[in-house]
Amino acid sequence: NTSMPLLRERLNLPNDVPLAVYIGGISGPVRGVDKIMKALTYLPDYHFVNLGPRKPKIDKWLKDIVTSLGVENRVHFLEPVPAEYVSHVVSDASFNISAIQNICLSYLYSMPNKLFEALFAGLPVCVPDSPDQRKLIEKLGCGIVVDQTDSASIARAMKEIVEKSEDYQLTANSKDYLNQHYSWNVQKDKLIALYEGL
């Protein structure tokens, strides 16, 4: 639904304000969002928005951190939108960011839906240092791998991805690769083939 308002309209933010988007649930410290909040203290002009399911207990945990850091005017919480509209709604962010902590093999080797939603939105991405995400981002040339345990490292990546944004845009070749390997049409065929093979 291309009539659905984008992030900046919802937040009343001009286009020249750097805006990081985190898509999906926060789920406490394992997602590393608290480390992104600390990174904002190094970047006084940057805003952050979470588009995802609202859980009052988790939101309070993060808002308490945000207030203690003095960045509450630059951190925004939005309700989720239907999955098929996520890529459209986030497409005017400056970049997507994730800092999931590698506390188990599941997280270390995760390839989250939110990463692909951001990529299909055409956004540059900051991703945690995990093997598969690193491999994909290096292949596409559209983002920066960060040390997700270190807020200063996260801040440096956020600054670079905004200040050198032209270096991290998806090229036509990268978009083709993404569509040929990761679009729903491709994945759907794989899923059907799997079911037929059972």
mmCIF file of C-alpha atoms in Angstrom:
data_model
loop_
_atom_site.group_PDB
_atom_site.id
_atom_site.type_symbol
_atom_site.label_atom_id
_atom_site.label_comp_id
_atom_site.label_asym_id
_atom_site.label_seq_id
_atom_site.Cartn_x
_atom_site.Cartn_y
_atom_site.Cartn_z
ATOM 1 C CA ASN A 1 0.000 0.000 0.000
ATOM 2 C CA THR A 2 1.970 2.954 -1.293
ATOM 3 C CA SER A 3 -0.520 5.367 0.314
ATOM 4 C CA MET A 4 0.657 4.232 3.757
ATOM 5 C CA PRO A 5 2.738 7.071 5.268
ATOM 6 C CA LEU A 6 6.495 6.612 5.526
ATOM 7 C CA LEU A 7 8.538 7.004 8.689
ATOM 8 C CA ARG A 8 9.460 10.655 8.283
ATOM 9 C CA GLU A 9 5.864 11.712 7.710
ATOM 10 C CA ARG A 10 4.802 9.773 10.799
ATOM 11 C CA LEU A 11 7.563 11.345 12.876
ATOM 12 C CA ASN A 12 7.467 14.792 11.237
ATOM 13 C CA LEU A 13 11.197 14.562 10.504
ATOM 14 C CA PRO A 14 12.828 16.424 7.587
ATOM 15 C CA ASN A 15 14.800 14.489 4.982
ATOM 16 C CA ASP A 16 18.141 15.906 6.122
ATOM 17 C CA VAL A 17 17.871 14.441 9.636
ATOM 18 C CA PRO A 18 19.807 11.155 9.867
ATOM 19 C CA LEU A 19 17.289 8.432 10.773
ATOM 20 C CA ALA A 20 18.207 4.893 11.809
ATOM 21 C CA VAL A 21 15.428 2.319 11.745
ATOM 22 C CA TYR A 22 15.276 -0.895 13.719
ATOM 23 C CA ILE A 23 12.577 -3.232 12.420
ATOM 24 C CA GLY A 24 10.866 -5.768 14.681
ATOM 25 C CA GLY A 25 10.736 -6.674 18.349
ATOM 26 C CA ILE A 26 13.328 -5.399 20.807
ATOM 27 C CA SER A 27 13.228 -8.321 23.279
ATOM 28 C CA GLY A 28 15.619 -6.872 25.874
ATOM 29 C CA PRO A 29 19.440 -6.743 25.909
ATOM 30 C CA VAL A 30 19.959 -9.679 23.516
ATOM 31 C CA ARG A 31 18.949 -7.432 20.613
ATOM 32 C CA GLY A 32 21.611 -4.861 21.479
ATOM 33 C CA VAL A 33 19.271 -1.893 21.097
ATOM 34 C CA ASP A 34 20.562 -0.483 24.400
ATOM 35 C CA LYS A 35 24.012 -0.334 22.799
ATOM 36 C CA ILE A 36 22.551 1.582 19.845
ATOM 37 C CA MET A 37 21.012 4.049 22.334
ATOM 38 C CA LYS A 38 24.456 4.613 23.833
ATOM 39 C CA ALA A 39 25.818 5.129 20.307
ATOM 40 C CA LEU A 40 23.329 7.990 19.864
ATOM 41 C CA THR A 41 25.129 9.920 22.610
ATOM 42 C CA TYR A 42 28.086 10.249 20.203
ATOM 43 C CA LEU A 43 25.804 11.479 17.379
ATOM 44 C CA PRO A 44 23.759 14.470 18.575
ATOM 45 C CA ASP A 45 21.823 14.969 15.324
ATOM 46 C CA TYR A 46 20.806 11.351 14.723
ATOM 47 C CA HIS A 47 17.336 9.952 15.364
ATOM 48 C CA PHE A 48 16.312 6.316 15.887
ATOM 49 C CA VAL A 49 12.948 4.674 15.329
ATOM 50 C CA ASN A 50 11.732 1.207 16.226
ATOM 51 C CA LEU A 51 8.925 -0.068 14.010
ATOM 52 C CA GLY A 52 7.669 -3.203 15.680
ATOM 53 C CA PRO A 53 5.404 -4.851 18.223
ATOM 54 C CA ARG A 54 5.016 -2.794 21.371
ATOM 55 C CA LYS A 55 5.558 -4.637 24.648
ATOM 56 C CA PRO A 56 5.039 -2.272 27.603
ATOM 57 C CA LYS A 57 7.612 -3.934 29.881
ATOM 58 C CA ILE A 58 10.336 -3.939 27.191
ATOM 59 C CA ASP A 59 9.454 -0.407 26.051
ATOM 60 C CA LYS A 60 9.758 0.832 29.644
ATOM 61 C CA TRP A 61 13.157 -0.870 30.002
ATOM 62 C CA LEU A 62 14.436 0.880 26.876
ATOM 63 C CA LYS A 63 12.784 4.234 27.648
ATOM 64 C CA ASP A 64 14.444 4.255 31.074
ATOM 65 C CA ILE A 65 17.823 3.753 29.355
ATOM 66 C CA VAL A 66 17.012 6.427 26.775
ATOM 67 C CA THR A 67 16.072 8.927 29.498
ATOM 68 C CA SER A 68 19.202 8.166 31.531
ATOM 69 C CA LEU A 69 21.305 8.855 28.409
ATOM 70 C CA GLY A 70 19.471 12.084 27.581
ATOM 71 C CA VAL A 71 18.465 11.032 24.057
ATOM 72 C CA GLU A 72 14.712 10.692 24.624
ATOM 73 C CA ASN A 73 13.859 13.454 22.103
ATOM 74 C CA ARG A 74 15.552 11.488 19.331
ATOM 75 C CA VAL A 75 14.176 7.985 19.976
ATOM 76 C CA HIS A 76 10.783 7.029 18.571
ATOM 77 C CA PHE A 77 8.501 4.027 18.938
ATOM 78 C CA LEU A 78 5.954 3.119 16.261
ATOM 79 C CA GLU A 79 3.376 0.364 16.088
ATOM 80 C CA PRO A 80 4.025 -2.392 13.529
ATOM 81 C CA VAL A 81 2.460 -2.353 10.088
ATOM 82 C CA PRO A 82 1.352 -5.424 8.098
ATOM 83 C CA ALA A 83 4.379 -7.394 6.903
ATOM 84 C CA GLU A 84 3.758 -6.703 3.225
ATOM 85 C CA TYR A 85 4.051 -2.925 3.837
ATOM 86 C CA VAL A 86 7.182 -2.848 5.999
ATOM 87 C CA SER A 87 9.673 -2.270 3.175
ATOM 88 C CA HIS A 88 7.583 0.600 1.806
ATOM 89 C CA VAL A 89 7.099 2.315 5.179
ATOM 90 C CA VAL A 90 10.793 2.227 6.170
ATOM 91 C CA SER A 91 12.124 3.212 2.743
ATOM 92 C CA ASP A 92 12.803 6.855 3.670
ATOM 93 C CA ALA A 93 15.064 6.034 6.632
ATOM 94 C CA SER A 94 18.757 6.838 6.240
ATOM 95 C CA PHE A 95 19.721 3.255 7.058
ATOM 96 C CA ASN A 96 18.674 0.122 8.918
ATOM 97 C CA ILE A 97 20.538 -1.010 12.012
ATOM 98 C CA SER A 98 20.777 -4.234 13.973
ATOM 99 C CA ALA A 99 23.063 -5.116 16.862
ATOM 100 C CA ILE A 100 21.896 -8.572 17.897
ATOM 101 C CA GLN A 101 24.336 -10.078 20.383
ATOM 102 C CA ASN A 102 26.020 -13.364 19.467
ATOM 103 C CA ILE A 103 25.015 -15.120 22.676
ATOM 104 C CA CYS A 104 24.194 -18.456 21.008
ATOM 105 C CA LEU A 105 24.617 -20.210 17.667
ATOM 106 C CA SER A 106 21.068 -19.331 16.652
ATOM 107 C CA TYR A 107 21.869 -15.631 16.923
ATOM 108 C CA LEU A 108 25.360 -16.005 15.482
ATOM 109 C CA TYR A 109 24.049 -17.563 12.275
ATOM 110 C CA SER A 110 20.727 -15.736 12.075
ATOM 111 C CA MET A 111 19.556 -14.098 8.851
ATOM 112 C CA PRO A 112 16.606 -12.061 10.142
ATOM 113 C CA ASN A 113 13.582 -11.182 8.039
ATOM 114 C CA LYS A 114 14.090 -7.573 9.127
ATOM 115 C CA LEU A 115 17.422 -7.508 7.284
ATOM 116 C CA PHE A 116 15.763 -8.514 4.022
ATOM 117 C CA GLU A 117 12.870 -6.093 4.577
ATOM 118 C CA ALA A 118 15.451 -3.312 4.869
ATOM 119 C CA LEU A 119 17.376 -4.487 1.800
ATOM 120 C CA PHE A 120 14.238 -4.713 -0.304
ATOM 121 C CA ALA A 121 13.432 -1.174 0.881
ATOM 122 C CA GLY A 122 16.743 -0.143 -0.701
ATOM 123 C CA LEU A 123 18.310 0.879 2.598
ATOM 124 C CA PRO A 124 21.992 0.706 3.501
ATOM 125 C CA VAL A 125 22.441 -1.485 6.580
ATOM 126 C CA CYS A 126 24.574 -1.733 9.697
ATOM 127 C CA VAL A 127 24.709 -5.396 10.720
ATOM 128 C CA PRO A 128 26.291 -7.289 13.615
ATOM 129 C CA ASP A 129 29.479 -9.234 13.023
ATOM 130 C CA SER A 130 28.038 -12.660 12.238
ATOM 131 C CA PRO A 131 29.346 -14.842 9.399
ATOM 132 C CA ASP A 132 26.309 -15.065 7.155
ATOM 133 C CA GLN A 133 25.226 -11.443 7.513
ATOM 134 C CA ARG A 134 28.802 -10.295 6.870
ATOM 135 C CA LYS A 135 29.002 -12.482 3.738
ATOM 136 C CA LEU A 136 25.744 -11.114 2.338
ATOM 137 C CA ILE A 137 26.537 -7.466 3.031
ATOM 138 C CA GLU A 138 30.016 -7.778 1.548
ATOM 139 C CA LYS A 139 28.504 -9.428 -1.541
ATOM 140 C CA LEU A 140 25.932 -6.658 -1.956
ATOM 141 C CA GLY A 141 28.283 -3.818 -0.945
ATOM 142 C CA CYS A 142 25.492 -1.961 0.786
ATOM 143 C CA GLY A 143 26.433 -1.727 4.419
ATOM 144 C CA ILE A 144 28.844 -1.919 7.310
ATOM 145 C CA VAL A 145 29.570 -4.771 9.713
ATOM 146 C CA VAL A 146 29.886 -3.481 13.287
ATOM 147 C CA ASP A 147 31.234 -4.772 16.555
ATOM 148 C CA GLN A 148 27.792 -5.114 18.092
ATOM 149 C CA THR A 149 29.239 -5.253 21.622
ATOM 150 C CA ASP A 150 30.754 -1.765 21.389
ATOM 151 C CA SER A 151 28.660 1.417 21.212
ATOM 152 C CA ALA A 152 31.562 3.509 19.906
ATOM 153 C CA SER A 153 32.002 1.076 16.995
ATOM 154 C CA ILE A 154 28.274 1.256 16.293
ATOM 155 C CA ALA A 155 28.393 5.075 16.345
ATOM 156 C CA ARG A 156 31.329 5.177 13.915
ATOM 157 C CA ALA A 157 29.469 2.916 11.492
ATOM 158 C CA MET A 158 26.284 4.989 11.773
ATOM 159 C CA LYS A 159 28.246 8.166 11.034
ATOM 160 C CA GLU A 160 30.050 6.669 8.057
ATOM 161 C CA ILE A 161 26.940 5.192 6.501
ATOM 162 C CA VAL A 162 25.278 8.625 6.563
ATOM 163 C CA GLU A 163 28.269 10.748 5.591
ATOM 164 C CA LYS A 164 29.307 8.388 2.753
ATOM 165 C CA SER A 165 25.839 7.194 1.864
ATOM 166 C CA GLU A 166 26.590 7.051 -1.865
ATOM 167 C CA ASP A 167 29.182 4.335 -1.149
ATOM 168 C CA TYR A 168 26.575 2.059 0.450
ATOM 169 C CA GLN A 169 23.647 2.255 -1.942
ATOM 170 C CA LEU A 170 22.426 -0.917 -3.590
ATOM 171 C CA THR A 171 23.549 -0.991 -7.217
ATOM 172 C CA ALA A 172 21.435 -2.351 -10.056
ATOM 173 C CA ASN A 173 23.550 -5.530 -9.980
ATOM 174 C CA SER A 174 23.074 -5.900 -6.232
ATOM 175 C CA LYS A 175 19.321 -5.467 -6.589
ATOM 176 C CA ASP A 176 19.264 -8.127 -9.299
ATOM 177 C CA TYR A 177 21.244 -10.503 -7.091
ATOM 178 C CA LEU A 178 18.894 -9.855 -4.180
ATOM 179 C CA ASN A 179 15.824 -10.509 -6.303
ATOM 180 C CA GLN A 180 17.286 -13.622 -7.923
ATOM 181 C CA HIS A 181 18.304 -15.234 -4.639
ATOM 182 C CA TYR A 182 16.111 -13.862 -1.845
ATOM 183 C CA SER A 183 12.808 -12.575 -3.215
ATOM 184 C CA TRP A 184 9.605 -14.283 -2.134
ATOM 185 C CA ASN A 185 9.031 -15.604 -5.659
ATOM 186 C CA VAL A 186 12.353 -17.483 -5.517
ATOM 187 C CA GLN A 187 11.836 -18.666 -1.932
ATOM 188 C CA LYS A 188 8.267 -19.739 -2.701
ATOM 189 C CA ASP A 189 9.482 -22.074 -5.450
ATOM 190 C CA LYS A 190 12.051 -23.586 -3.075
ATOM 191 C CA LEU A 191 9.376 -24.116 -0.432
ATOM 192 C CA ILE A 192 6.993 -25.791 -2.881
ATOM 193 C CA ALA A 193 9.815 -28.049 -4.112
ATOM 194 C CA LEU A 194 10.604 -28.988 -0.510
ATOM 195 C CA TYR A 195 6.964 -29.865 0.206
ATOM 196 C CA GLU A 196 6.715 -31.899 -2.997
ATOM 197 C CA GLY A 197 9.830 -33.823 -2.009
ATOM 198 C CA LEU A 198 8.421 -34.907 1.361
#
